[in-house]
Short mmCIF file of C-alpha atoms in Angstrom, two decimals:
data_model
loop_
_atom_site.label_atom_id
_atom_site.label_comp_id
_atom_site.label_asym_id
_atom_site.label_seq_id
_atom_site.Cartn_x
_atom_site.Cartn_y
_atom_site.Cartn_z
CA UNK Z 603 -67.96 19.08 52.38
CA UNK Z 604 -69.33 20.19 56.16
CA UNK Z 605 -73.04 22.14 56.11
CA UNK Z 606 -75.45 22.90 58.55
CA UNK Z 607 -79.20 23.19 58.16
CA UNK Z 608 -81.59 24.41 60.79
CA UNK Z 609 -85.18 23.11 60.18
CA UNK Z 610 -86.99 25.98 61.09
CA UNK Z 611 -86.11 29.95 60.30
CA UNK Z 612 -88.73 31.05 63.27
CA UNK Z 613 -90.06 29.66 66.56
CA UNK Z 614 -92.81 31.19 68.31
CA UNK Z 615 -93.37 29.86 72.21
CA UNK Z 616 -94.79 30.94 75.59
CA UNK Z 617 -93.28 31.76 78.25
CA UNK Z 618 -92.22 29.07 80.79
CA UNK Z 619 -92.92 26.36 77.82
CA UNK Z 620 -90.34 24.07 76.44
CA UNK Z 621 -87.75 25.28 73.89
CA UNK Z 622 -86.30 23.12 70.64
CA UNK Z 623 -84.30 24.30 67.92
CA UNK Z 624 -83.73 21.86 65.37
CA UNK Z 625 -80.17 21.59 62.97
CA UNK Z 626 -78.85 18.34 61.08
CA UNK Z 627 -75.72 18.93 60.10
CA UNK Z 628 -73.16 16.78 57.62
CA UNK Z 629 -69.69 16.29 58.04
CA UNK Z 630 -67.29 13.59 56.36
CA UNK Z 631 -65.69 13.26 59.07
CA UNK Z 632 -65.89 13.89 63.18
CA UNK Z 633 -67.10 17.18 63.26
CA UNK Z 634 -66.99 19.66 65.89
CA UNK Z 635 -70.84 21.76 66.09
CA UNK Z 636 -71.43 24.70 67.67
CA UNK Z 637 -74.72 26.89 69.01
CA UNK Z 638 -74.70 30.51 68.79
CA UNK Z 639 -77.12 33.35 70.25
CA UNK Z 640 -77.25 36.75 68.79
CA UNK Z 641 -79.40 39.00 70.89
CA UNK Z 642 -80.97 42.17 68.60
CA UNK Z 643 -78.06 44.86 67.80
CA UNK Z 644 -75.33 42.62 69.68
CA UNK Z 645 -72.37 40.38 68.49
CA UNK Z 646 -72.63 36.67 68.54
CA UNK Z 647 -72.28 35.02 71.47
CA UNK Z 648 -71.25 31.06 72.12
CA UNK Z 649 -73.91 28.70 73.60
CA UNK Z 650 -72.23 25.49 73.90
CA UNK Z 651 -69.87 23.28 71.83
CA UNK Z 652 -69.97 19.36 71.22
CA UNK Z 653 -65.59 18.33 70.34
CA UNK Z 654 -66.36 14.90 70.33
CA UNK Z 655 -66.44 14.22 74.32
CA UNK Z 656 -69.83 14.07 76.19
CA UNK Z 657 -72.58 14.03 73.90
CA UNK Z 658 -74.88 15.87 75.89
CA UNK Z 659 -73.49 19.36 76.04
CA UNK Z 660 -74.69 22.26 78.83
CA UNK Z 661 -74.37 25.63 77.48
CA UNK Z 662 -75.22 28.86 79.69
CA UNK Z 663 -78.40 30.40 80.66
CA UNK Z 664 -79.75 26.56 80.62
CA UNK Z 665 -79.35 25.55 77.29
CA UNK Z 666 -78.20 22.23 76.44
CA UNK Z 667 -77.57 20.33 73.13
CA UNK Z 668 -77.41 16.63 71.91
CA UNK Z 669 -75.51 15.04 69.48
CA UNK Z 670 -76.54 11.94 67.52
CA UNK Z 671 -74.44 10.92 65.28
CA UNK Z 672 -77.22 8.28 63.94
CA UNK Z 673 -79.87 10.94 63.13
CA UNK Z 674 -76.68 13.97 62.09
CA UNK Z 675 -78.68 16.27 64.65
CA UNK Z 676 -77.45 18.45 67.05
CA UNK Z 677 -80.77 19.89 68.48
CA UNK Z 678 -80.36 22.79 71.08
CA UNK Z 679 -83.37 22.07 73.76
CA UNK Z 680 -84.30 24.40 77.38
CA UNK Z 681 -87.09 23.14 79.76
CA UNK Z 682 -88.70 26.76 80.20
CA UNK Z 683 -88.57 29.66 77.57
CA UNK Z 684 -87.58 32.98 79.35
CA UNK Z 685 -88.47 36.57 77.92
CA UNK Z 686 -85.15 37.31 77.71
CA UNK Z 687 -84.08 33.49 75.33
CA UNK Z 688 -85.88 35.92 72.41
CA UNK Z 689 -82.96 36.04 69.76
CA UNK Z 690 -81.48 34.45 66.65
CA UNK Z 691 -79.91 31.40 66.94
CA UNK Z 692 -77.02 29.68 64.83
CA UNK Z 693 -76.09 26.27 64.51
CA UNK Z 694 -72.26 25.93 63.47
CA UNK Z 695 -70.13 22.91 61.65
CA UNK Z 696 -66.52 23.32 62.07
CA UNK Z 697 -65.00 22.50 58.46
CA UNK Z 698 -61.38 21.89 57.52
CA UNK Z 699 -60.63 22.89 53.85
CA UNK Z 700 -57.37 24.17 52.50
CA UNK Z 701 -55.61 23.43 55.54
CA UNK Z 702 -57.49 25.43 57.46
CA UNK Z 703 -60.40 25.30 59.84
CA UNK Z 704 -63.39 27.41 59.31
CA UNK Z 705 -66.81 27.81 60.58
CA UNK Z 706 -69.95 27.17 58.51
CA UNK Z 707 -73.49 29.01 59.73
CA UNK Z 708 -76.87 27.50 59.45
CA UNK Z 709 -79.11 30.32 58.06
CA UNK Z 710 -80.65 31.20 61.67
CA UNK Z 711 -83.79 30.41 63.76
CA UNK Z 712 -85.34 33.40 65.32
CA UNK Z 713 -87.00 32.46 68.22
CA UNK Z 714 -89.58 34.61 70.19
CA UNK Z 715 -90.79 33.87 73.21
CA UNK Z 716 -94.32 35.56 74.19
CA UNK Z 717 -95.90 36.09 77.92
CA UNK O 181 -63.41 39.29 78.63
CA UNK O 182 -61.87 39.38 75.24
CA UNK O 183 -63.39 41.86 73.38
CA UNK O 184 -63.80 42.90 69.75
CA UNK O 185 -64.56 46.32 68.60
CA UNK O 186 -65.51 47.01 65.08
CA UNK O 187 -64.88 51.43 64.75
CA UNK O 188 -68.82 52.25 63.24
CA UNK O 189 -72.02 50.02 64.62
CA UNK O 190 -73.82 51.43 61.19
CA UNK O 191 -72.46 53.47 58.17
CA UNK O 192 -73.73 55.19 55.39
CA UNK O 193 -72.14 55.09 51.69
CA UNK O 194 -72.42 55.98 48.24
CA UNK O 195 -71.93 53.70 44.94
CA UNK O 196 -68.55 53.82 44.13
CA UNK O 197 -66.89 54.70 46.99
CA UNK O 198 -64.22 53.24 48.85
CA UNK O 199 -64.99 51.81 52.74
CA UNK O 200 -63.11 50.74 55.44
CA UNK O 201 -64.00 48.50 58.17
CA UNK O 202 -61.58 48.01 60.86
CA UNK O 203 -61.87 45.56 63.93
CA UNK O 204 -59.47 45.39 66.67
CA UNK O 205 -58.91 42.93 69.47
CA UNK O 206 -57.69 42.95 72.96
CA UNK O 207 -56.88 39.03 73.02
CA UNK O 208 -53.29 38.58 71.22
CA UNK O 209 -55.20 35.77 69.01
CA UNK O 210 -53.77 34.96 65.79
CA UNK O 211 -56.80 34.58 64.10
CA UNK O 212 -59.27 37.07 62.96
CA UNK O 213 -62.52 36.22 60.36
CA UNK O 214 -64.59 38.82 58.03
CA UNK O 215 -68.15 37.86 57.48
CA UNK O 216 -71.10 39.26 56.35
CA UNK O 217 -74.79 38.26 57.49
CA UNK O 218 -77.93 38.44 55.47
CA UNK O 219 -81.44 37.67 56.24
CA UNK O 220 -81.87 34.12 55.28
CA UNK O 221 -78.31 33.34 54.93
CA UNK O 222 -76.65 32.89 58.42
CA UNK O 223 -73.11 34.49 58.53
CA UNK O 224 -70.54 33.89 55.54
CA UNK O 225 -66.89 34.20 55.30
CA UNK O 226 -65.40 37.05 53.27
CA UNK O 227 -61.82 36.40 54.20
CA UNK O 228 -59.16 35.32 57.21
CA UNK O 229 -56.06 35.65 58.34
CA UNK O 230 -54.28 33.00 60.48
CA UNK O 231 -51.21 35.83 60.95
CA UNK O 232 -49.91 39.16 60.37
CA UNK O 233 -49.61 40.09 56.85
CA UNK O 234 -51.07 36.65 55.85
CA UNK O 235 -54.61 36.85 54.14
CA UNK O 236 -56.80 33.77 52.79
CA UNK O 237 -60.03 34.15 50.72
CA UNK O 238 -63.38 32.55 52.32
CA UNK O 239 -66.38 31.57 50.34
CA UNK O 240 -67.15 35.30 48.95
CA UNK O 241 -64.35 37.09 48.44
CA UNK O 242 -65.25 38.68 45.44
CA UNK O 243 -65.09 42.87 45.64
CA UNK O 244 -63.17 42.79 48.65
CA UNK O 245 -59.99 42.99 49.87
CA UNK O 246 -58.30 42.73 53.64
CA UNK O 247 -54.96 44.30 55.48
CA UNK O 248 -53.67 42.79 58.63
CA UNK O 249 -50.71 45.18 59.21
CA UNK O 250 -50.86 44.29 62.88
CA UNK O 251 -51.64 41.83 65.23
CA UNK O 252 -54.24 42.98 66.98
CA UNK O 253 -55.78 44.83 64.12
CA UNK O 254 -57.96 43.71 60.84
CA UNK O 255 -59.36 45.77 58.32
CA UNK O 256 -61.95 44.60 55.15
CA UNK O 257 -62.08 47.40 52.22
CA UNK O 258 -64.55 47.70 49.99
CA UNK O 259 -62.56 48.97 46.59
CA UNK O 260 -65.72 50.23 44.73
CA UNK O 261 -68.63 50.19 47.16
CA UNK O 262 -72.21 48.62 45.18
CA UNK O 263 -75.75 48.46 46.17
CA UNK O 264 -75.48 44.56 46.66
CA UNK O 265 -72.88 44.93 49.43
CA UNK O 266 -75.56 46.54 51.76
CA UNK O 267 -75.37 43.88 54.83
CA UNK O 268 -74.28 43.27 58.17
CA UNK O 269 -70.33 42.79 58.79
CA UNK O 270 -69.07 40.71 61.22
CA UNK O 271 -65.59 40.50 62.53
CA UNK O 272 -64.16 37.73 64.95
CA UNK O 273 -61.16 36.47 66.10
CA UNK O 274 -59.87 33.16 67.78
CA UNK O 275 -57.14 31.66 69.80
CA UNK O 276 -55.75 28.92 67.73
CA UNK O 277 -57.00 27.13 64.62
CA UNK O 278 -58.29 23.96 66.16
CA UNK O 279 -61.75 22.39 65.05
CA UNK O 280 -62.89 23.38 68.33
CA UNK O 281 -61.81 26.53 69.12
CA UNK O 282 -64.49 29.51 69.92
CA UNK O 283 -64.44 32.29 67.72
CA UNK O 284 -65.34 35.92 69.41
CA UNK O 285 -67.49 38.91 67.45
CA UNK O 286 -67.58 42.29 67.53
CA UNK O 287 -70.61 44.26 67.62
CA UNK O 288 -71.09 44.09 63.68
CA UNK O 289 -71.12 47.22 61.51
CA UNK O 290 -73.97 48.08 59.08
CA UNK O 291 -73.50 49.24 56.11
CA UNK O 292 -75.57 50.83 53.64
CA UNK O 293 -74.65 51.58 49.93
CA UNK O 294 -77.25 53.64 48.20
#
């Protein structure tokens, strides 16, 4: 069976300071992982995807995740925090069961971002 | 932009009572997801449909139900409405069923249940 587990449920750094949000995930087979954002009061919005091509994946507003398939990590990274990065953040495991394909959260990191 | 709309962004209900949720998209996919979201737990499926008039269970289906009477259009009832069902829903929908396909949410709806 596919799960996802993100390392740490809150994140706390300064402005213009690195960012790193940590998830292993496990999969039996080739899985296809996903990074979500969900800004207070909004829906869920896509980062970035890994489907098995590049392993380094760019997402939008600068975010960019690796996978290593070694260490079953898919850790979502930015060089410099912005105000505006402050949100909850969901790692995702694509899982195929009962001939269908479904998406399994991570619980959430909330990550806040301070002056 | 495809959008999803969920008809309340919070609602208020009593023990007991029936609810509906609806969600509507604008995107002519053939996929559309329940979920709820709890503090702690990330987002979990409640049930899917892959077409019109088809329903599957997720992994907590348990005092709901779903009607997909239209394409476009996906509703999650709450029979008998209880305390414990006080969350965040979630609806989304998707293009095709592929591993790596991107699934779209709405707003979310909050419901209460006192």
């Amino acid at each position: 069976a596919q799960s996802v587990t993100q390392l740490d449920s809150h994140v706390s750094v300064s402005e213009g300071t690195p960012v790193l949000l940590r998830c292993n995930y496990s999969s039996s087979y080739s899985p296809s992982l996903f990074w979500y954002v969900q800004h207070p009061n909004k829906g869920l919005q896509l980062l970035l995807k890994y489907t098995s091509a590049a392993t380094l994946v760019k997402g939008i507003n600068g975010f960019e995740a690796e996978f290593k398939k070694s260490e079953t990590s898919f850790h979502l990274t930015k060089p410099s925090a912005h105000m505006s990065d402050a949100a909850e953040y969901f790692c995702v495991v694509s899982s195929f069961s009962g001939g269908y394909n479904k998406l399994i959260f991570g619980a959430g990191t909330r990550l806040a971002v301070h002056p | 932009d495809v959008k999803v709309t969920q008809s309340s962004r919070y609602l208020v209900k009593r023990t007991g009572e029936k609810v509906f949720l609806e969600c509507v998209q604008d995107m002519d996919h053939e996929n559309m997801f329940w979920y709820r979201q709890d503090p702690g737990l990330g987002l979990r499926l409640i049930y899917f449909s892959y077409d019109v008039k088809m329903k599957e269970k997720g992994d907590i289906p348990e005092g709901y139900s779903v009607s997909r009477e239209k394409k476009e259009r996906f509703s999650l009832i709450l029979e008998s409405a209880s305390t414990n069902q006080t969350s965040m829903y979630l609806c989304a929908s998707s293009f095709l069923s592929g591993s790596n396909n991107e699934q779209f949410f709405g707003p979310g709806t909050r419901l209460t249940v006192l």
